[in-house]
């Protein structure tokens, strides 16, 4: 347990909400994909898209923490 009180960031900006929305959409699309039907290139593109979105959401968390 730390002595630090958890910080709750203020409301998100429209831009931040849009970025979260795009990440959710990409995740929903990835969940709907039939991975067995994708060729190697399709799988790579899917993983890269999700990796990029994960990075984007982590950056957003850093932004919210700083505000």
Tab-separated table of C-alpha atoms in Angstrom:
chain	number	residue	atom	x	y	z
A	1	UNK	CA	0.000	0.000	0.000
A	2	UNK	CA	1.295	3.433	-0.864
A	3	UNK	CA	0.726	6.769	0.786
A	4	UNK	CA	-0.279	8.157	-2.586
A	5	UNK	CA	-3.936	9.012	-3.090
A	6	UNK	CA	-5.201	7.818	-6.491
A	7	UNK	CA	-5.658	10.671	-8.923
A	8	UNK	CA	-8.824	10.911	-10.943
A	9	UNK	CA	-8.289	12.911	-14.109
A	10	UNK	CA	-10.839	15.445	-15.192
A	11	UNK	CA	-13.190	14.965	-18.101
A	12	UNK	CA	-11.692	13.806	-21.375
A	13	UNK	CA	-11.444	16.120	-24.338
A	14	UNK	CA	-13.352	15.382	-27.541
A	15	UNK	CA	-10.066	14.322	-29.132
A	16	UNK	CA	-9.298	11.896	-26.312
A	17	UNK	CA	-12.793	10.406	-26.466
A	18	UNK	CA	-12.423	9.944	-30.233
A	19	UNK	CA	-9.086	8.167	-29.762
A	20	UNK	CA	-10.685	5.788	-27.268
A	21	UNK	CA	-13.559	5.237	-29.682
A	22	UNK	CA	-11.157	4.285	-32.490
A	23	UNK	CA	-9.363	1.867	-30.173
A	24	UNK	CA	-12.660	0.237	-29.193
A	25	UNK	CA	-13.693	-0.029	-32.842
A	26	UNK	CA	-10.392	-1.671	-33.787
A	27	UNK	CA	-10.738	-4.105	-30.888
A	28	UNK	CA	-14.333	-4.949	-31.845
A	29	UNK	CA	-13.269	-5.527	-35.450
A	30	UNK	CA	-10.380	-7.734	-34.364
A	31	UNK	CA	-12.684	-9.800	-32.162
A	32	UNK	CA	-15.069	-10.268	-35.096
A	33	UNK	CA	-12.289	-11.482	-37.423
A	34	UNK	CA	-12.079	-15.167	-38.158
A	35	UNK	CA	-8.361	-15.520	-37.502
A	36	UNK	CA	-8.268	-18.930	-39.151
A	37	UNK	CA	-9.287	-17.292	-42.429
A	38	UNK	CA	-6.585	-14.613	-42.423
A	39	UNK	CA	-3.342	-15.168	-44.275
A	40	UNK	CA	0.005	-14.261	-42.724
A	41	UNK	CA	-0.108	-10.692	-44.061
A	42	UNK	CA	-3.615	-10.171	-42.675
A	43	UNK	CA	-2.574	-11.424	-39.252
A	44	UNK	CA	0.448	-9.141	-39.234
A	45	UNK	CA	-1.706	-6.135	-40.151
A	46	UNK	CA	-4.185	-7.008	-37.414
A	47	UNK	CA	-1.465	-7.311	-34.766
A	48	UNK	CA	0.193	-4.084	-35.906
A	49	UNK	CA	-3.110	-2.188	-35.801
A	50	UNK	CA	-3.833	-3.437	-32.275
A	51	UNK	CA	-0.281	-2.714	-31.149
A	52	UNK	CA	-0.582	0.830	-32.450
A	53	UNK	CA	-3.909	1.346	-30.696
A	54	UNK	CA	-2.535	-0.018	-27.434
A	55	UNK	CA	0.300	2.500	-27.626
A	56	UNK	CA	-2.203	5.248	-28.389
A	57	UNK	CA	-4.345	4.383	-25.356
A	58	UNK	CA	-1.301	4.226	-23.076
A	59	UNK	CA	-0.232	7.650	-24.342
A	60	UNK	CA	-3.736	8.895	-23.622
A	61	UNK	CA	-3.500	7.551	-20.077
A	62	UNK	CA	-0.246	9.488	-19.606
A	63	UNK	CA	-1.935	12.648	-20.900
A	64	UNK	CA	-4.877	12.222	-18.532
A	65	UNK	CA	-2.534	11.598	-15.619
A	66	UNK	CA	-0.667	14.843	-16.311
A	67	UNK	CA	-3.789	16.980	-16.493
